[in-house]
XYZ file of C-alpha atoms in Angstrom:
388
model
C 15.759 31.127 -57.768
C 12.881 31.045 -60.309
C 11.339 27.588 -60.547
C 9.322 26.844 -63.310
C 6.314 24.659 -63.583
C 4.364 23.679 -67.158
C 0.620 23.771 -66.751
C -0.643 21.191 -68.794
C -5.044 20.729 -69.663
C -4.340 17.909 -71.625
C -3.903 14.047 -72.127
C 0.005 13.994 -71.269
C 2.027 10.636 -71.995
C 2.295 7.981 -69.578
C 5.658 7.511 -69.302
C 6.919 10.228 -67.473
C 10.572 10.461 -69.615
C 8.267 11.653 -72.472
C 6.391 14.177 -70.810
C 8.959 17.543 -71.484
C 9.203 16.231 -75.031
C 5.846 16.473 -75.484
C 5.689 19.682 -74.176
C 8.095 21.317 -76.454
C 5.943 19.886 -79.043
C 2.716 21.344 -77.995
C 4.212 24.741 -76.720
C 4.805 26.433 -80.006
C 1.391 24.988 -81.609
C -0.670 26.656 -79.044
C 1.176 29.897 -78.634
C -1.974 31.491 -81.017
C -5.530 29.737 -79.585
C -7.249 30.955 -76.681
C -6.649 28.841 -73.262
C -8.796 26.495 -72.496
C -11.394 26.493 -69.710
C -9.788 24.428 -67.641
C -6.697 26.650 -67.974
C -8.753 29.595 -67.174
C -10.331 28.448 -64.182
C -6.640 27.302 -62.546
C -5.365 30.742 -63.814
C -8.287 32.524 -61.887
C -7.829 30.319 -59.075
C -4.164 30.966 -58.481
C -4.390 34.617 -59.441
C -7.146 34.869 -56.553
C -4.508 33.606 -53.884
C -1.428 35.271 -55.101
C -2.393 38.769 -56.961
C -0.488 39.058 -60.871
C 2.892 41.278 -60.944
C 1.218 43.628 -62.924
C -1.425 44.088 -60.731
C 0.184 46.452 -58.242
C 0.792 50.047 -58.644
C 4.112 52.275 -59.313
C 5.595 52.306 -56.136
C 3.713 49.771 -54.253
C 6.142 47.864 -51.718
C 3.983 44.816 -51.833
C 5.183 43.837 -55.186
C 8.501 42.537 -53.467
C 6.176 39.644 -51.915
C 4.821 39.203 -55.057
C 5.703 35.143 -56.013
C 5.410 35.340 -59.516
C 8.755 36.330 -62.041
C 6.318 37.375 -65.315
C 3.650 39.156 -65.653
C 0.971 39.453 -67.050
C 0.322 35.890 -65.774
C -2.811 35.473 -68.379
C -0.566 36.029 -71.313
C 1.448 32.680 -70.551
C -2.124 30.147 -70.920
C -2.548 29.529 -74.659
C -4.730 26.267 -75.443
C -4.092 23.721 -73.260
C -0.837 24.665 -72.036
C 0.688 27.138 -69.798
C 3.348 27.926 -67.585
C 4.076 29.854 -63.964
C 7.121 30.834 -63.384
C 7.962 31.272 -59.229
C 10.976 33.939 -58.081
C 10.144 33.548 -54.559
C 7.620 32.082 -51.425
C 7.960 28.433 -53.077
C 7.123 26.401 -50.692
C 3.895 28.465 -49.951
C 2.869 28.564 -53.632
C 3.716 25.445 -54.820
C 1.400 23.728 -52.479
C -1.355 25.613 -53.844
C -0.528 25.055 -57.495
C -0.647 21.594 -57.264
C -3.880 21.051 -55.496
C -5.901 23.452 -57.631
C -4.169 21.675 -60.690
C -5.195 18.233 -59.655
C -9.267 19.846 -58.593
C -8.968 20.487 -62.007
C -7.766 17.792 -63.364
C -4.896 19.309 -64.729
C -1.086 18.342 -65.331
C 1.656 20.129 -64.040
C 5.193 19.267 -65.190
C 8.227 20.111 -62.961
C 10.548 21.844 -64.908
C 13.511 21.173 -62.594
C 13.689 17.613 -62.308
C 10.887 16.332 -64.326
C 8.316 15.211 -61.663
C 5.070 15.022 -63.306
C 1.945 15.539 -61.139
C -0.858 13.772 -62.656
C -4.239 15.335 -60.922
C -6.181 13.121 -59.009
C -9.155 11.340 -60.130
C -12.541 11.326 -57.750
C -15.722 9.080 -57.996
C -19.219 10.040 -56.751
C -20.836 7.943 -53.846
C -24.781 7.482 -54.053
C -25.274 7.218 -49.883
C -28.952 7.505 -49.924
C -31.829 9.774 -49.462
C -31.925 12.739 -48.080
C -33.286 12.797 -44.391
C -36.668 13.344 -44.400
C -37.065 12.389 -47.871
C -39.420 9.028 -48.429
C -37.822 6.357 -50.643
C -40.576 6.427 -53.501
C -40.121 9.970 -53.942
C -36.116 10.230 -53.770
C -35.921 7.218 -56.166
C -38.667 8.400 -58.669
C -35.909 11.487 -59.479
C -33.046 8.865 -59.227
C -34.551 6.808 -61.739
C -35.010 9.952 -63.844
C -31.765 11.402 -63.666
C -29.822 9.144 -63.787
C -31.612 7.014 -66.800
C -32.459 4.056 -64.780
C -35.603 1.523 -64.413
C -37.483 3.103 -61.097
C -37.963 -0.533 -59.432
C -34.028 -0.913 -59.409
C -33.752 2.482 -58.319
C -36.149 1.795 -55.208
C -34.781 -1.757 -54.309
C -31.392 0.413 -53.868
C -32.403 3.160 -51.897
C -33.976 0.683 -50.028
C -31.156 -1.633 -49.173
C -28.603 1.089 -47.658
C -26.156 0.139 -50.045
C -23.177 2.697 -50.898
C -23.037 3.096 -54.433
C -20.917 4.141 -56.653
C -22.570 6.058 -59.291
C -19.600 7.622 -61.447
C -15.632 7.964 -61.237
C -13.030 9.438 -63.699
C -14.052 12.861 -62.280
C -11.780 15.963 -61.787
C -13.009 17.165 -58.023
C -15.050 19.741 -59.305
C -16.850 17.797 -61.803
C -17.515 15.454 -59.053
C -18.668 18.384 -56.873
C -21.585 18.668 -59.751
C -22.731 15.862 -59.421
C -23.203 15.756 -55.872
C -25.183 18.617 -56.125
C -27.392 17.246 -59.177
C -27.963 14.093 -56.607
C -28.573 16.710 -53.816
C -30.916 19.147 -55.604
C -32.581 16.741 -58.614
C -32.561 13.503 -57.186
C -32.922 14.748 -53.387
C -29.991 12.101 -52.460
C -26.592 12.411 -50.432
C -23.469 11.463 -52.411
C -19.937 11.905 -51.646
C -16.551 12.377 -53.382
C -13.838 10.281 -52.454
C -9.670 9.928 -54.195
C -9.808 6.594 -56.508
C -6.784 4.878 -56.230
C -3.905 6.483 -57.884
C -2.672 4.279 -61.193
C 1.368 3.923 -61.343
C 2.610 5.693 -63.988
C 6.102 4.732 -65.716
C 8.927 6.451 -63.979
C 11.453 8.152 -65.412
C 14.574 7.472 -63.326
C 13.817 11.732 -61.782
C 13.122 11.571 -57.847
C 10.222 13.396 -57.589
C 9.658 15.618 -54.656
C 7.331 14.513 -52.098
C 3.170 14.952 -51.794
C 4.061 18.861 -51.540
C 0.567 19.450 -52.223
C -0.792 17.759 -49.248
C 1.214 20.086 -47.136
C -1.302 23.387 -48.701
C -4.515 24.273 -46.655
C -7.543 23.033 -48.205
C -9.651 25.306 -48.970
C -12.868 24.948 -51.251
C -12.275 23.071 -54.405
C -11.491 25.361 -57.463
C -14.731 25.173 -59.693
C -15.125 24.896 -63.142
C -18.803 27.060 -64.351
C -20.916 24.543 -63.450
C -24.496 25.556 -63.758
C -25.473 24.032 -66.629
C -22.785 21.243 -66.750
C -24.824 17.693 -67.973
C -24.558 14.741 -65.678
C -23.921 11.507 -67.062
C -23.815 8.939 -64.995
C -22.587 5.065 -64.647
C -24.203 2.143 -64.638
C -24.526 1.750 -60.512
C -21.724 -0.436 -58.502
C -22.324 -1.668 -55.210
C -19.219 -0.587 -52.984
C -20.619 -0.697 -49.679
C -23.596 -0.815 -47.423
C -24.577 2.028 -44.764
C -24.105 0.760 -41.309
C -27.889 -0.226 -39.642
C -27.444 -1.631 -36.496
C -31.766 -2.807 -36.267
C -30.406 -4.978 -39.773
C -27.172 -6.077 -38.438
C -29.157 -7.477 -35.643
C -31.554 -9.618 -38.107
C -28.657 -10.650 -40.007
C -26.887 -11.859 -37.013
C -30.334 -13.707 -36.106
C -30.378 -15.258 -39.568
C -27.196 -16.455 -38.884
C -27.575 -17.785 -35.659
C -30.410 -19.536 -36.072
C -28.931 -20.764 -39.570
C -26.153 -22.247 -37.111
C -28.559 -23.777 -34.852
C -30.867 -25.277 -37.525
C -27.647 -27.252 -38.917
C -26.047 -28.091 -35.471
C -29.708 -29.358 -34.535
C -29.888 -31.589 -37.785
C -26.399 -32.831 -37.590
C -27.215 -34.211 -33.631
C -30.365 -35.734 -34.503
C -28.412 -37.507 -37.454
C -26.277 -38.640 -35.142
C -28.670 -40.036 -32.368
C -31.652 -41.400 -34.898
C -29.612 -42.967 -37.803
C -26.367 -43.690 -36.564
C -27.511 -44.703 -32.637
C -24.821 -42.667 -31.037
C -25.611 -41.881 -27.582
C -23.324 -40.130 -25.653
C -23.135 -37.252 -22.650
C -21.909 -35.288 -25.067
C -24.719 -35.196 -27.429
C -26.826 -33.666 -24.818
C -24.696 -30.680 -23.814
C -24.235 -30.178 -27.957
C -28.057 -30.418 -28.358
C -27.958 -27.972 -25.138
C -25.757 -25.785 -26.762
C -27.858 -25.753 -30.120
C -30.763 -24.698 -28.020
C -28.961 -21.447 -26.756
C -27.594 -20.595 -29.398
C -31.268 -20.523 -31.048
C -32.769 -18.438 -28.270
C -29.856 -15.571 -28.868
C -31.120 -15.919 -32.406
C -34.668 -14.979 -31.135
C -33.825 -12.015 -29.075
C -31.453 -10.411 -31.837
C -34.509 -10.886 -34.117
C -36.708 -9.191 -31.387
C -33.770 -6.023 -31.176
C -33.916 -6.027 -34.968
C -37.623 -5.454 -35.047
C -38.799 -4.098 -31.939
C -40.447 -6.726 -30.195
C -41.695 -6.242 -26.395
C -39.489 -7.874 -23.928
C -42.362 -10.556 -22.556
C -42.721 -11.850 -25.549
C -39.075 -11.906 -26.338
C -38.656 -14.107 -23.309
C -41.715 -16.491 -24.197
C -39.993 -17.481 -27.539
C -37.004 -17.296 -26.323
C -37.646 -19.868 -23.710
C -39.677 -21.863 -26.260
C -36.038 -22.530 -28.216
C -35.263 -25.023 -25.469
C -38.620 -27.261 -25.585
C -37.187 -30.042 -28.416
C -39.788 -30.133 -31.489
C -41.421 -26.624 -30.929
C -38.037 -25.102 -29.838
C -36.649 -26.273 -33.880
C -39.725 -25.146 -35.435
C -39.369 -21.724 -33.278
C -35.576 -21.529 -34.706
C -36.863 -21.762 -38.200
C -39.281 -19.227 -38.188
C -36.580 -17.007 -36.494
C -34.543 -17.435 -39.909
C -37.134 -16.856 -42.827
C -38.872 -13.572 -40.330
C -35.071 -12.467 -40.587
C -34.905 -13.283 -43.550
C -38.031 -11.460 -44.470
C -36.816 -8.095 -42.676
C -33.789 -8.278 -44.369
C -35.544 -8.566 -47.819
C -38.238 -5.740 -46.910
C -35.316 -3.414 -46.493
C -33.984 -4.373 -50.074
C -30.684 -5.848 -48.406
C -31.346 -9.123 -50.058
C -34.124 -11.368 -52.748
C -33.522 -14.644 -51.176
C -33.710 -15.934 -48.038
C -30.119 -17.186 -48.089
C -27.614 -15.748 -45.426
C -25.609 -12.347 -46.500
C -22.081 -12.748 -47.123
C -19.965 -12.093 -43.217
C -18.182 -8.822 -45.249
C -21.379 -7.146 -45.932
C -22.634 -8.311 -41.966
C -19.608 -6.438 -40.769
C -20.158 -3.567 -42.509
C -24.084 -3.565 -41.366
C -22.422 -3.420 -38.151
C -19.387 -1.017 -38.954
C -17.457 -3.549 -37.448
C -14.165 -5.540 -38.253
C -12.798 -8.709 -37.437
C -14.888 -11.878 -36.403
C -18.777 -11.691 -36.409
C -20.637 -11.821 -32.780
C -22.785 -14.763 -33.634
C -19.180 -16.721 -34.940
C -18.050 -15.829 -31.505
C -20.677 -17.314 -29.420
C -20.976 -19.972 -31.582
C -17.779 -20.740 -30.722
C -18.029 -20.295 -27.063
C -21.000 -22.265 -26.968
C -19.238 -25.410 -28.708
C -16.230 -24.971 -26.234
C -19.004 -25.008 -23.317
C -20.785 -28.122 -24.466
C -17.044 -29.910 -24.599
C -16.081 -29.115 -21.184
C -19.778 -29.596 -19.776
C -19.868 -33.170 -21.602
C -16.507 -33.861 -20.278
C -16.922 -33.138 -16.955
C -20.297 -34.879 -17.056
C -18.248 -38.096 -17.633
C -15.849 -37.768 -15.502
C -18.706 -37.151 -12.579
C -19.864 -40.386 -13.346
C -17.014 -41.886 -13.592
């Protein structure tokens, strides 16, 4: 059975039902036009894997294993349209056709069932400067490459935030941007697939994701040497994990909770004149939380053990302890600002802290706070029962 696939290097209708009639219109209109660069790249890549029928000599038995139904295959590509007819080895050849086409931004239409295999769009995410490269050096190069203000690029690279710099690319184009960022801006970047947009279906059942079953050699490439790179406006998509910054952010959250809790207890005692054994146990819990904030900050900035223990014990002293915890909050905020993670003294969002720590679920600071509150409640209840 001969299996016919249409190869289209131009925009096709969003409605799958309209694609085949559209191809009938453009097939005749492009018959005398030289193939586009995308189709040339597609043709060369597929023929490298599966040589053309006309490349075999007379009497060469290997021709019996050639998957193509006709040749020369180069004659099947004109303008932005082409086709390939596969007579054998369908399960082997078709996944490669779909993968190469997707990498090059080319659409493949299955004549047999009307399935439309649209190309996967890719995006480029800036990860940070290359190892061993100073942030200021990389930022200067990056500002020139992306045509962005230098202070903004310095802040961006200091922040360790993963930043989307280009989207809507083919795989081959995305690799060009990654190379440009590495060679011209001394920066690391990665390529990731964009979420696919749902197409309007025509009622035919398309085959499964056959392209995913093909081996994944390096993506097919277009001529890239002088390809211009025009970047999008930088868009933050995540934060690179950093254990020290995670500890600083957690220290700030613990210190904030300790200060708020202490202020609430102070108001209850001094203003509302509420006296209860629970007050003492909850005050002790807030002091313990403040001491943990001091310890976390010490881990973030690499403070010595003796100094850490002295400052942590100071957090339990009424008055000076509150000042110690307040200093911890602002010192942790300063560490985060120095590293470009924030421009204010306010807390980082919980999701940002999770990304810094590479963690999911409840933050350790929240777990500790809940545990201390439970222990304080149990301790206050036990104290009351002992008195009674």
